[in-house]
XYZ file of C-alpha atoms in Angstrom:
717
model
C 0.000 0.000 0.000
C 2.824 2.389 0.874
C 4.529 1.791 -2.468
C 1.279 2.426 -4.334
C 0.661 5.661 -2.440
C 4.168 6.881 -3.219
C 3.737 6.142 -6.902
C 0.507 8.196 -6.899
C 2.243 11.102 -5.144
C 5.088 11.046 -7.672
C 2.604 11.031 -10.532
C 0.796 14.020 -9.001
C 4.108 15.850 -8.728
C 4.622 15.449 -12.464
C 1.122 16.601 -13.476
C 1.743 20.360 -13.072
C 4.735 20.077 -15.407
C 2.671 18.338 -18.055
C -0.160 20.911 -17.815
C 2.356 23.758 -17.913
C 3.875 22.475 -21.138
C 0.491 21.953 -22.753
C -0.567 25.570 -22.219
C 2.683 27.402 -22.982
C 2.380 31.080 -23.931
C 4.953 33.240 -25.696
C 6.225 34.547 -22.346
C 6.423 31.012 -20.982
C 8.322 29.914 -24.110
C 10.916 32.591 -23.390
C 11.255 31.340 -19.803
C 11.639 27.778 -21.102
C 14.302 28.976 -23.559
C 16.228 30.579 -20.686
C 15.996 27.343 -18.720
C 17.377 25.478 -21.753
C 20.324 27.887 -21.940
C 21.040 27.228 -18.259
C 20.984 23.475 -18.801
C 23.249 23.757 -21.858
C 25.746 25.896 -19.960
C 25.917 23.349 -17.161
C 27.046 20.679 -19.591
C 30.340 22.446 -20.167
C 31.191 22.361 -16.438
C 29.721 18.951 -15.622
C 31.943 16.410 -13.848
C 35.004 18.659 -14.126
C 37.809 18.475 -11.584
C 38.363 21.702 -9.668
C 40.556 22.832 -6.818
C 41.031 20.253 -4.077
C 42.252 20.516 -0.492
C 42.844 16.778 -0.119
C 46.546 17.408 -0.783
C 46.486 19.750 2.273
C 47.345 22.842 0.210
C 44.361 23.925 -1.961
C 45.551 23.214 -5.506
C 44.085 22.719 -8.966
C 45.131 19.546 -10.837
C 47.664 21.182 -13.165
C 49.623 22.549 -10.218
C 49.814 19.334 -8.214
C 52.334 16.495 -8.349
C 49.648 14.120 -7.123
C 46.776 12.386 -8.890
C 43.507 13.150 -7.090
C 40.373 11.802 -8.743
C 37.267 13.751 -7.776
C 33.703 12.446 -8.004
C 31.548 15.546 -7.745
C 27.871 16.030 -6.878
C 26.755 16.077 -10.542
C 28.354 12.725 -11.301
C 27.013 11.212 -8.072
C 23.510 12.386 -8.973
C 23.542 11.370 -12.647
C 24.777 7.871 -11.810
C 22.154 7.491 -9.117
C 24.930 6.641 -6.650
C 23.783 5.896 -3.111
C 26.961 4.492 -1.554
C 30.702 4.303 -2.179
C 30.552 1.069 -4.179
C 28.538 2.887 -6.861
C 31.421 5.216 -7.796
C 34.542 3.028 -7.946
C 34.345 2.619 -11.734
C 35.134 6.318 -12.154
C 38.573 5.962 -10.561
C 41.396 4.443 -12.613
C 43.116 1.638 -10.738
C 40.357 1.105 -8.153
C 38.087 -1.953 -7.936
C 36.062 -3.612 -5.191
C 37.699 -5.904 -2.647
C 35.003 -6.303 0.034
C 32.522 -4.073 1.876
C 34.070 -0.573 1.942
C 37.504 -1.934 1.009
C 38.967 -1.631 -2.485
C 41.997 -2.748 -4.433
C 43.948 0.405 -5.278
C 47.033 0.191 -7.464
C 47.282 -3.497 -6.586
C 46.945 -3.223 -2.792
C 43.985 -3.735 -0.491
C 42.976 -0.357 0.897
C 40.407 0.479 3.590
C 41.449 3.937 4.779
C 38.537 6.396 5.032
C 38.773 10.108 5.829
C 36.006 12.672 6.246
C 36.813 16.344 5.628
C 40.520 15.505 5.731
C 40.417 13.767 9.121
C 40.943 10.092 9.935
C 37.933 8.219 11.324
C 35.277 5.836 10.064
C 31.693 6.387 11.277
C 30.693 3.128 9.529
C 32.811 0.831 11.771
C 34.286 -1.174 8.907
C 31.539 -3.439 7.529
C 28.967 -0.864 6.434
C 29.606 0.973 3.174
C 29.722 4.822 3.347
C 26.525 6.485 2.124
C 26.628 9.564 -0.131
C 23.529 11.554 0.876
C 25.422 14.160 2.922
C 28.579 14.056 0.758
C 29.352 16.912 -1.640
C 32.275 15.216 -3.356
C 34.618 12.256 -3.003
C 38.355 12.649 -3.548
C 40.620 9.662 -4.043
C 44.268 10.527 -3.424
C 46.436 7.980 -5.234
C 49.647 6.461 -3.998
C 51.422 6.572 -0.610
C 50.356 9.553 1.501
C 52.244 9.079 4.743
C 53.583 12.638 4.705
C 50.051 14.038 4.425
C 47.911 11.633 6.462
C 50.109 9.295 8.484
C 49.702 5.537 8.481
C 47.879 3.914 5.569
C 48.058 1.543 2.629
C 50.283 2.600 -0.318
C 47.529 2.462 -2.942
C 45.738 5.627 -1.842
C 42.915 6.873 0.369
C 39.361 8.202 0.173
C 38.423 11.639 1.492
C 34.675 12.298 1.767
C 33.888 16.027 1.734
C 30.590 16.643 3.522
C 27.928 19.196 2.635
C 28.143 22.473 4.553
C 25.639 25.286 5.263
C 25.440 27.973 2.580
C 24.226 31.589 2.750
C 22.426 31.154 -0.571
C 19.029 29.522 -0.139
C 18.350 26.174 -1.763
C 16.137 23.210 -0.963
C 15.133 19.948 -2.530
C 12.714 17.115 -1.925
C 13.239 13.705 -3.540
C 11.221 10.534 -3.823
C 12.366 7.196 -5.227
C 10.715 3.927 -6.237
C 12.379 0.945 -7.881
C 12.788 -2.778 -8.249
C 13.499 -4.988 -5.230
C 10.631 -3.137 -3.473
C 12.796 -0.036 -3.277
C 11.243 3.089 -1.811
C 12.724 6.218 -0.318
C 12.433 9.918 0.354
C 14.947 12.621 1.225
C 14.969 16.370 1.753
C 17.581 19.077 2.216
C 17.453 22.799 2.919
C 20.171 25.388 3.408
C 20.296 29.162 3.543
C 20.849 32.281 5.629
C 19.407 32.446 9.142
C 17.991 35.599 10.791
C 21.221 36.371 12.642
C 23.653 38.253 10.375
C 26.388 36.071 8.937
C 24.694 32.860 9.985
C 23.567 29.997 7.743
C 21.966 26.659 8.420
C 21.538 23.292 6.784
C 19.245 20.357 7.521
C 18.808 17.086 5.678
C 17.036 13.780 6.146
C 17.354 10.582 4.121
C 15.316 7.397 4.262
C 15.464 4.402 1.954
C 14.135 0.891 2.349
C 14.552 -1.993 -0.051
C 14.870 -5.693 -0.487
C 18.356 -6.466 -1.800
C 19.291 -9.136 -4.379
C 20.618 -11.889 -2.083
C 18.097 -14.233 -0.426
C 16.851 -13.134 3.035
C 18.432 -9.678 2.701
C 17.014 -6.185 3.030
C 18.331 -2.707 3.775
C 16.853 0.200 5.694
C 18.958 3.367 5.903
C 18.265 6.621 7.729
C 20.544 9.669 7.830
C 19.853 12.860 9.790
C 22.202 15.728 8.976
C 22.341 19.290 10.349
C 24.791 22.159 10.325
C 25.083 25.821 11.222
C 27.780 28.333 10.279
C 28.736 31.643 11.870
C 30.786 34.540 10.524
C 32.728 35.542 13.635
C 34.915 38.668 13.822
C 38.102 36.616 13.593
C 37.019 33.434 11.758
C 34.223 31.341 10.277
C 32.776 28.578 12.438
C 30.882 25.544 11.101
C 29.138 23.120 13.467
C 27.801 19.824 12.112
C 25.900 16.878 13.548
C 25.099 13.680 11.648
C 23.287 10.543 12.735
C 23.550 7.326 10.699
C 21.206 4.379 11.248
C 21.299 1.289 9.064
C 19.501 -2.036 9.481
C 20.740 -4.779 7.152
C 18.810 -8.048 7.210
C 20.563 -11.312 6.356
C 24.070 -9.853 6.796
C 27.148 -9.889 7.223
C 27.359 -11.041 3.634
C 30.038 -13.312 2.262
C 30.104 -14.642 -1.294
C 28.618 -17.477 -3.322
C 30.694 -20.700 -3.719
C 32.425 -21.181 -7.084
C 34.532 -23.800 -8.808
C 38.196 -23.164 -9.598
C 37.233 -21.612 -12.951
C 35.159 -18.971 -11.173
C 31.688 -20.306 -12.068
C 29.010 -19.999 -9.411
C 27.867 -23.362 -8.013
C 24.371 -22.066 -7.355
C 22.097 -19.048 -7.828
C 24.022 -15.745 -7.490
C 21.285 -14.631 -5.061
C 22.164 -17.446 -2.622
C 22.984 -16.336 0.898
C 24.638 -18.283 3.709
C 22.632 -16.270 6.274
C 19.226 -16.995 7.757
C 16.356 -14.524 7.655
C 16.925 -13.837 11.371
C 20.532 -12.698 10.817
C 21.273 -8.980 10.812
C 23.837 -6.174 10.878
C 22.676 -2.971 12.576
C 24.656 0.274 12.648
C 24.129 3.366 14.787
C 26.615 6.212 14.535
C 26.615 9.783 15.844
C 29.133 12.313 14.517
C 29.758 15.828 15.823
C 32.176 18.129 14.012
C 33.389 21.711 14.382
C 35.464 23.595 11.784
C 37.083 26.951 12.506
C 38.890 28.772 9.711
C 40.201 32.272 9.208
C 43.085 34.444 8.095
C 45.612 36.774 9.619
C 46.322 39.627 7.277
C 46.789 38.739 3.613
C 49.505 36.124 3.979
C 48.353 33.748 6.719
C 45.358 31.426 6.633
C 44.502 28.824 9.239
C 41.953 26.152 9.996
C 41.205 23.742 12.820
C 38.761 20.826 12.828
C 37.658 18.528 15.624
C 35.329 15.560 15.272
C 33.772 13.169 17.780
C 32.290 9.838 16.674
C 30.316 7.369 18.754
C 29.421 4.308 16.688
C 28.157 0.814 17.380
C 27.592 -2.139 15.095
C 25.769 -5.262 16.227
C 25.566 -8.353 14.065
C 24.527 -11.978 14.092
C 25.383 -14.119 11.098
C 26.215 -17.616 9.880
C 29.778 -17.948 8.563
C 30.465 -20.607 5.864
C 33.192 -22.952 7.070
C 33.030 -26.167 5.072
C 31.820 -27.178 1.585
C 30.288 -30.670 1.513
C 29.338 -33.177 -1.171
C 26.453 -34.704 0.767
C 25.446 -37.420 -1.692
C 28.859 -38.372 -3.065
C 28.112 -37.417 -6.666
C 31.196 -35.202 -6.911
C 29.268 -31.910 -6.687
C 29.281 -29.569 -3.685
C 25.716 -29.120 -2.482
C 25.926 -28.422 1.264
C 27.656 -25.781 3.402
C 28.624 -26.288 7.045
C 28.394 -23.072 9.055
C 29.382 -21.547 12.359
C 27.418 -18.801 14.109
C 28.805 -15.437 15.189
C 27.252 -12.900 17.538
C 29.340 -9.721 17.602
C 29.212 -6.223 19.035
C 31.639 -3.512 17.951
C 31.661 -0.103 19.605
C 34.015 2.710 18.656
C 34.545 6.087 20.248
C 36.816 8.362 18.231
C 38.214 11.838 18.718
C 40.072 13.455 15.824
C 41.698 16.886 15.690
C 43.590 18.612 12.895
C 44.973 22.131 12.456
C 46.840 23.833 9.607
C 48.595 27.166 9.198
C 49.483 28.309 5.677
C 51.825 31.204 4.910
C 51.761 32.514 1.333
C 54.448 35.002 0.357
C 56.144 36.179 -2.825
C 59.907 36.556 -2.631
C 60.696 38.339 -5.857
C 60.774 35.611 -8.495
C 59.589 32.961 -6.037
C 55.934 32.416 -5.137
C 56.028 30.402 -1.932
C 53.485 28.578 0.230
C 54.446 26.998 3.549
C 52.093 24.690 5.461
C 52.533 23.620 9.077
C 50.056 21.147 10.519
C 49.253 18.871 13.422
C 46.837 15.953 13.775
C 45.670 13.866 16.714
C 43.565 10.711 16.586
C 42.280 8.621 19.491
C 40.104 5.531 19.287
C 38.666 3.335 22.011
C 37.340 0.102 20.545
C 35.177 -2.406 22.382
C 34.608 -5.762 20.735
C 32.563 -8.555 22.301
C 32.388 -11.712 20.190
C 30.446 -14.946 20.742
C 31.100 -17.858 18.386
C 29.391 -21.216 18.033
C 31.976 -23.305 16.230
C 31.239 -25.692 13.399
C 31.308 -29.347 14.464
C 31.583 -32.315 12.147
C 28.856 -33.849 14.330
C 26.449 -31.163 13.068
C 26.928 -32.411 9.518
C 26.914 -36.108 10.466
C 23.686 -35.814 12.450
C 22.071 -33.783 9.685
C 22.926 -36.407 7.046
C 21.563 -39.193 9.273
C 18.400 -37.272 10.198
C 19.249 -37.059 13.925
C 19.987 -33.328 14.316
C 19.668 -31.768 17.774
C 17.911 -28.423 18.417
C 21.300 -26.961 19.446
C 23.004 -27.933 16.161
C 23.803 -25.418 13.436
C 21.991 -27.058 10.554
C 24.081 -27.113 7.340
C 22.566 -25.211 4.421
C 21.902 -26.627 0.977
C 23.213 -24.551 -1.926
C 19.698 -24.401 -3.334
C 18.519 -22.732 -0.089
C 15.741 -25.305 0.317
C 16.228 -25.630 4.085
C 16.352 -21.993 5.178
C 14.710 -21.747 8.608
C 15.564 -25.294 9.670
C 18.263 -24.169 12.098
C 17.354 -22.593 15.466
C 19.824 -19.838 16.522
C 18.094 -19.262 19.858
C 19.163 -22.761 20.932
C 22.852 -22.447 20.002
C 25.528 -22.728 22.665
C 27.225 -19.392 22.106
C 30.099 -20.082 24.472
C 32.013 -17.548 26.519
C 32.509 -14.028 25.110
C 35.853 -13.039 23.651
C 36.963 -9.526 24.506
C 38.635 -7.795 21.559
C 38.835 -4.328 23.098
C 41.708 -1.988 22.291
C 42.771 1.626 22.519
C 45.034 3.550 20.180
C 46.147 7.129 19.791
C 48.504 8.873 17.420
C 49.941 12.332 16.875
C 51.346 13.666 13.635
C 53.244 16.884 12.942
C 54.047 17.881 9.361
C 55.654 20.581 7.252
C 55.023 21.123 3.529
C 56.538 23.783 1.271
C 55.696 24.711 -2.320
C 57.872 27.128 -4.286
C 57.066 28.308 -7.817
C 59.727 29.953 -9.972
C 58.385 30.810 -13.396
C 57.437 27.545 -15.100
C 58.822 25.354 -12.321
C 57.243 24.310 -9.015
C 59.123 22.376 -6.345
C 57.351 20.650 -3.458
C 58.808 19.033 -0.374
C 57.385 17.838 2.912
C 58.111 15.819 6.025
C 55.895 14.344 8.737
C 56.612 12.635 12.035
C 54.064 10.341 13.713
C 54.084 9.032 17.281
C 51.623 6.244 18.048
C 50.575 4.484 21.243
C 52.772 1.563 20.195
C 56.308 2.938 20.394
C 57.410 0.749 17.484
C 54.899 2.503 15.209
C 56.795 5.812 15.332
C 57.621 6.898 11.793
C 58.928 9.791 9.709
C 57.561 10.180 6.161
C 58.741 12.307 3.242
C 57.432 13.683 -0.005
C 59.241 15.541 -2.790
C 58.025 16.500 -6.227
C 58.310 18.884 -9.104
C 56.233 20.392 -11.915
C 57.335 21.896 -15.202
C 54.740 23.796 -17.236
C 55.929 24.371 -20.813
C 52.689 26.310 -21.233
C 49.863 27.284 -18.918
C 47.588 24.380 -19.879
C 50.165 21.558 -19.738
C 52.189 20.327 -16.796
C 54.806 17.607 -16.498
C 55.056 16.235 -12.969
C 57.088 13.806 -10.913
C 57.000 12.809 -7.266
C 58.567 10.535 -4.693
C 56.610 9.793 -1.530
C 56.281 7.130 1.098
C 53.821 5.536 3.504
C 53.848 3.229 6.492
C 51.513 0.704 8.060
C 51.984 -0.734 11.573
C 52.654 -4.469 11.673
C 49.456 -6.446 12.091
C 48.786 -8.905 14.905
C 50.226 -8.721 18.439
C 52.039 -12.074 18.053
C 54.143 -10.388 15.363
C 55.435 -7.940 17.973
C 56.499 -10.247 20.823
C 60.185 -10.755 21.638
C 59.900 -14.545 21.353
C 59.130 -14.379 17.636
C 61.802 -11.799 16.877
C 59.735 -8.676 17.404
C 58.803 -6.000 17.911
C 59.143 -4.947 14.304
C 59.246 -1.629 12.512
C 56.184 -0.746 10.364
C 55.699 -1.896 6.791
C 56.800 0.896 4.454
C 55.785 1.825 0.941
C 57.481 4.192 -1.504
C 56.346 5.538 -4.867
C 58.172 6.994 -7.827
C 55.639 8.537 -10.210
C 55.660 10.803 -13.208
C 53.316 11.929 -15.924
C 51.550 14.689 -17.759
C 48.372 16.666 -17.082
C 46.661 18.917 -19.570
C 43.673 21.144 -20.275
C 43.213 21.237 -24.048
C 40.882 22.849 -26.582
C 40.152 25.916 -24.470
C 39.717 23.767 -21.381
C 37.116 21.438 -22.880
C 39.363 18.412 -22.308
C 41.048 17.781 -18.985
C 43.131 14.689 -18.378
C 46.220 12.992 -17.013
C 48.566 10.132 -17.854
C 50.816 8.735 -15.155
C 53.229 5.855 -14.658
C 54.365 4.686 -11.252
C 56.234 2.091 -9.266
C 55.295 1.347 -5.663
C 57.654 -0.784 -3.567
C 56.365 -2.115 -0.268
C 59.103 -3.265 2.128
C 59.564 -4.661 5.607
C 56.783 -7.224 5.265
C 57.119 -9.865 7.966
C 57.729 -13.451 6.870
C 57.933 -16.769 8.649
C 61.576 -17.894 8.560
C 60.636 -21.525 9.164
C 62.999 -21.656 12.161
C 61.415 -22.785 15.435
C 61.793 -20.463 18.434
C 62.571 -23.424 20.679
C 63.729 -26.227 18.318
C 64.563 -28.642 21.188
C 61.532 -28.413 23.483
C 58.933 -27.095 21.030
C 60.084 -27.779 17.452
C 56.565 -27.405 16.006
C 55.548 -24.324 17.954
C 56.002 -20.656 17.113
C 58.663 -19.829 14.550
C 60.887 -16.824 14.198
C 59.729 -14.004 11.953
C 61.827 -11.651 9.863
C 60.941 -8.387 8.062
C 62.442 -9.082 4.634
C 59.419 -9.318 2.322
C 58.989 -6.986 -0.644
C 56.147 -6.356 -3.105
C 56.421 -4.216 -6.250
C 53.492 -2.602 -8.046
C 54.049 -1.198 -11.559
C 51.281 0.693 -13.291
C 49.950 3.065 -15.904
C 46.791 5.178 -15.508
C 44.852 7.419 -17.869
C 41.928 9.629 -16.835
C 40.134 12.364 -18.734
C 37.030 14.530 -18.741
C 35.890 15.945 -22.078
C 33.200 18.282 -23.365
C 32.950 16.762 -26.822
C 30.300 19.316 -27.781
C 28.395 21.908 -25.725
C 25.856 19.145 -24.988
C 27.994 16.003 -24.900
C 30.238 15.071 -21.958
C 32.540 12.058 -21.640
C 34.664 10.745 -18.768
C 36.945 7.719 -18.983
C 39.453 5.954 -16.730
C 41.882 3.186 -17.723
C 44.494 1.478 -15.553
C 47.129 -1.200 -16.042
C 48.719 -2.670 -12.929
C 51.108 -5.512 -12.224
C 51.638 -6.205 -8.526
C 54.011 -9.033 -7.621
C 56.098 -10.345 -4.749
C 59.692 -9.426 -5.572
C 61.574 -10.562 -2.464
C 60.909 -13.628 -0.331
C 62.725 -15.889 2.111
C 63.618 -19.252 0.596
C 62.690 -21.009 3.845
C 59.516 -19.122 4.535
C 57.666 -19.026 1.237
C 55.172 -16.192 1.193
C 53.298 -17.135 4.353
C 53.709 -13.654 5.784
C 52.169 -11.826 2.820
C 48.591 -10.847 3.573
C 46.276 -11.129 0.531
C 48.943 -12.799 -1.629
C 48.314 -15.732 -3.975
C 51.560 -17.195 -5.260
C 53.521 -14.182 -6.408
C 50.339 -12.244 -7.277
C 47.840 -10.442 -5.088
C 44.157 -11.250 -4.601
C 41.568 -9.126 -6.425
C 44.272 -7.165 -8.253
C 43.283 -6.985 -11.947
C 45.885 -6.107 -14.542
C 43.395 -4.067 -16.583
C 40.398 -1.945 -15.620
C 38.404 0.493 -17.707
C 35.366 2.609 -16.948
C 33.538 5.334 -18.847
C 30.501 7.551 -18.501
C 28.980 9.759 -21.183
C 26.019 12.108 -21.137
C 24.289 13.762 -24.089
C 21.788 16.561 -23.576
C 18.885 17.501 -25.817
C 18.109 21.055 -24.687
C 14.909 21.316 -26.707
C 13.254 18.747 -24.450
C 15.309 19.403 -21.292
C 16.458 15.793 -21.365
C 19.838 14.090 -21.073
C 20.701 10.509 -21.982
C 23.655 8.953 -20.128
C 25.420 5.651 -20.585
C 28.388 4.033 -18.833
C 30.444 0.881 -18.698
C 32.803 -0.862 -16.317
C 35.378 -3.513 -17.254
C 37.507 -5.345 -14.684
C 40.045 -7.918 -15.844
C 40.617 -11.424 -14.543
C 41.842 -11.797 -10.958
C 42.536 -14.457 -8.342
C 40.708 -14.927 -5.057
C 42.462 -15.321 -1.707
C 42.296 -19.082 -2.272
C 43.701 -18.869 -5.798
C 40.396 -19.452 -7.598
C 39.815 -17.546 -10.815
C 37.682 -14.422 -10.598
C 36.527 -13.986 -14.171
C 36.755 -10.707 -16.066
C 33.483 -8.864 -16.507
C 31.973 -5.916 -18.339
C 28.739 -4.247 -17.255
C 26.748 -1.301 -18.582
C 24.432 1.204 -16.928
C 22.163 3.942 -18.262
C 20.312 7.004 -17.041
C 17.664 9.249 -18.566
C 17.477 12.657 -16.897
C 14.718 15.212 -17.427
C 15.453 18.498 -15.668
C 14.538 22.152 -15.390
C 15.453 24.692 -12.743
C 12.759 23.267 -10.469
C 12.147 19.640 -11.366
C 14.311 16.623 -12.048
C 13.290 13.105 -13.015
C 15.969 10.402 -13.135
C 15.385 6.952 -14.624
C 18.333 4.739 -13.745
C 19.092 1.189 -14.933
C 22.040 -0.705 -13.407
C 23.586 -3.783 -15.064
C 21.624 -3.077 -18.213
C 22.330 -6.460 -19.823
C 21.821 -8.411 -16.573
C 25.386 -9.740 -16.650
C 26.146 -12.521 -14.141
C 29.567 -11.814 -12.666
C 31.674 -11.704 -9.503
C 32.845 -8.299 -8.298
C 35.663 -9.833 -6.250
C 36.879 -13.067 -4.714
C 37.407 -14.188 -1.151
C 38.146 -17.632 0.328
C 37.013 -20.855 -1.347
C 34.741 -21.651 1.596
C 33.017 -18.260 1.333
C 33.029 -17.906 -2.449
C 33.035 -14.839 -4.688
C 31.057 -11.648 -4.080
C 28.381 -11.595 -6.820
C 27.528 -8.404 -8.688
C 23.912 -7.260 -8.489
C 21.450 -8.361 -11.192
C 19.726 -5.762 -13.355
C 17.738 -3.205 -11.363
C 16.076 0.112 -12.037
C 14.564 3.014 -10.165
C 12.858 6.341 -10.803
C 13.715 9.373 -8.703
C 11.664 12.570 -8.815
C 12.928 15.742 -7.167
C 11.680 19.278 -6.659
C 14.219 22.050 -6.109
C 13.678 25.531 -4.732
């Protein structure tokens, strides 16, 4: 009934537009012509990359030694993107790994920043939503000098929407397949007090999702207020995230070694009673100002209180129950987990800009502090071979975890309330880190030189690190720049048993360095903007098992000594461009080639210390990826037609199974005026069956979603 009522309301919203077009007068035709001119003008600025602060100093692409791919609000809207997974195709060298994690330049990467500060309000297994996000920047390559510890492939920076003095408001409604329904609204503008602006937004969406037993309900409440103080501008923000995911935490669908699904791609190892629920509250304050004409400063503090509760069935064993040589049954364990995170993040920057004759100079000094208290309480009911034996003989007990057939025919047979959940395991931890950095940029005519250093002190003394970055730009003309950079990163060593004295520890962090160069250009009066870059990333100090027992006499098969001698090398080429082919036709494209391999290994230890490695390759690291998006406008009917594709080459899973290459296509039809917008969106247009990424053989590959569509109607003021 609710879906029917919403459809009626959306139809009623469209009726005034239809009547208005039917009775157009000469004056109204002139207004329509002006609207068409506005729409046409927008096409020439659509999707374009502008100045970014993700590199700490606000810089446009031609004047940066780094590659920062920006997904702006227009591209997010036209692609109907709701969460981070919807935008990866737009970034060369990035593909899905799992949940919010990606493979970036060959390496698994899960670092998330909001407004330039470390901290994840989604607690790791929920994917960031885009409702309150103005743009997404992906900074490629090692960024230790800028952001401290992190993977060498890059990092995401989500830039949130802020209050604006200029009034604007919108109301949106959505209906689609999989019983999808939603509504959202936003308003911003000046408040009665001089120099004050406010923003408020609310988002709700509910849908069944493609896997069996799954559903998603998401609610976001977002508010902000800004003040023009005598000495600075102050922005206060508060955001509440609530997400209920039925039938989660999702793993994959079992496959054979050739990467073919063994059952329906909608199969789910979870029962209908399983869930993953997220609640997260975020409070943020930004203060920014200037001192005279040469000094600017900013300071941001954010507090996050997040909890994630989940119950789910984990696949542990694939079984051929009838001996015909085909896997048809999955043995499972049950997990009941609570994760709570309390985070405090602070960052401050002071920038001094000064011309010294022929030298234009900018100096940045900054400090960051991050503290996280994590509480993890985990209950696990382990898989027992007796569960499977009793099930096959028809003698199962109420306390057993009933194995699940791959056809899903016995969903509901197991009884989670009767499981013996065992004693809780406490996984609580506390970390804090402080970083201090210095970055200088000097421009002399056509040349720009950049250098920076950062020192980080973490709660684990062995995680102390100093990172560097140097680079240069040569601009033979204003619209072309040749760039090169060298930078590094570090990541603390993983598990505590890798730090104990008995195994050879504690060990210094894993390090990553990049040497990168390329060309950026704005051609044809700025209608084409693009970059080509080549790079080599070398990741060192990876811990390996030496194969030598710690106590060869008394405990020859116990713990073995570790040694930090592993090395991985990632070589790549990336091409990205944005083009206004005509005043009404826009094209974006991103291609990447990457070859990531283990290049140093102990003869006695194999590669047992290399996380995510498969032989000498890395899991979910495709050699070739390509994505494009194009939009053509027909101003006479205020309509745009958009079409995109995503190709990801063959990969290996963590268990060495093939993850087959795939190509998918999506399309949007957009009707818009100054006041109204109607978006028809179709994902996976050809209903391609494919795996987005691979995991373990017992958990299978993560299937891509089948074809789906939705219609979104919005009214803007």
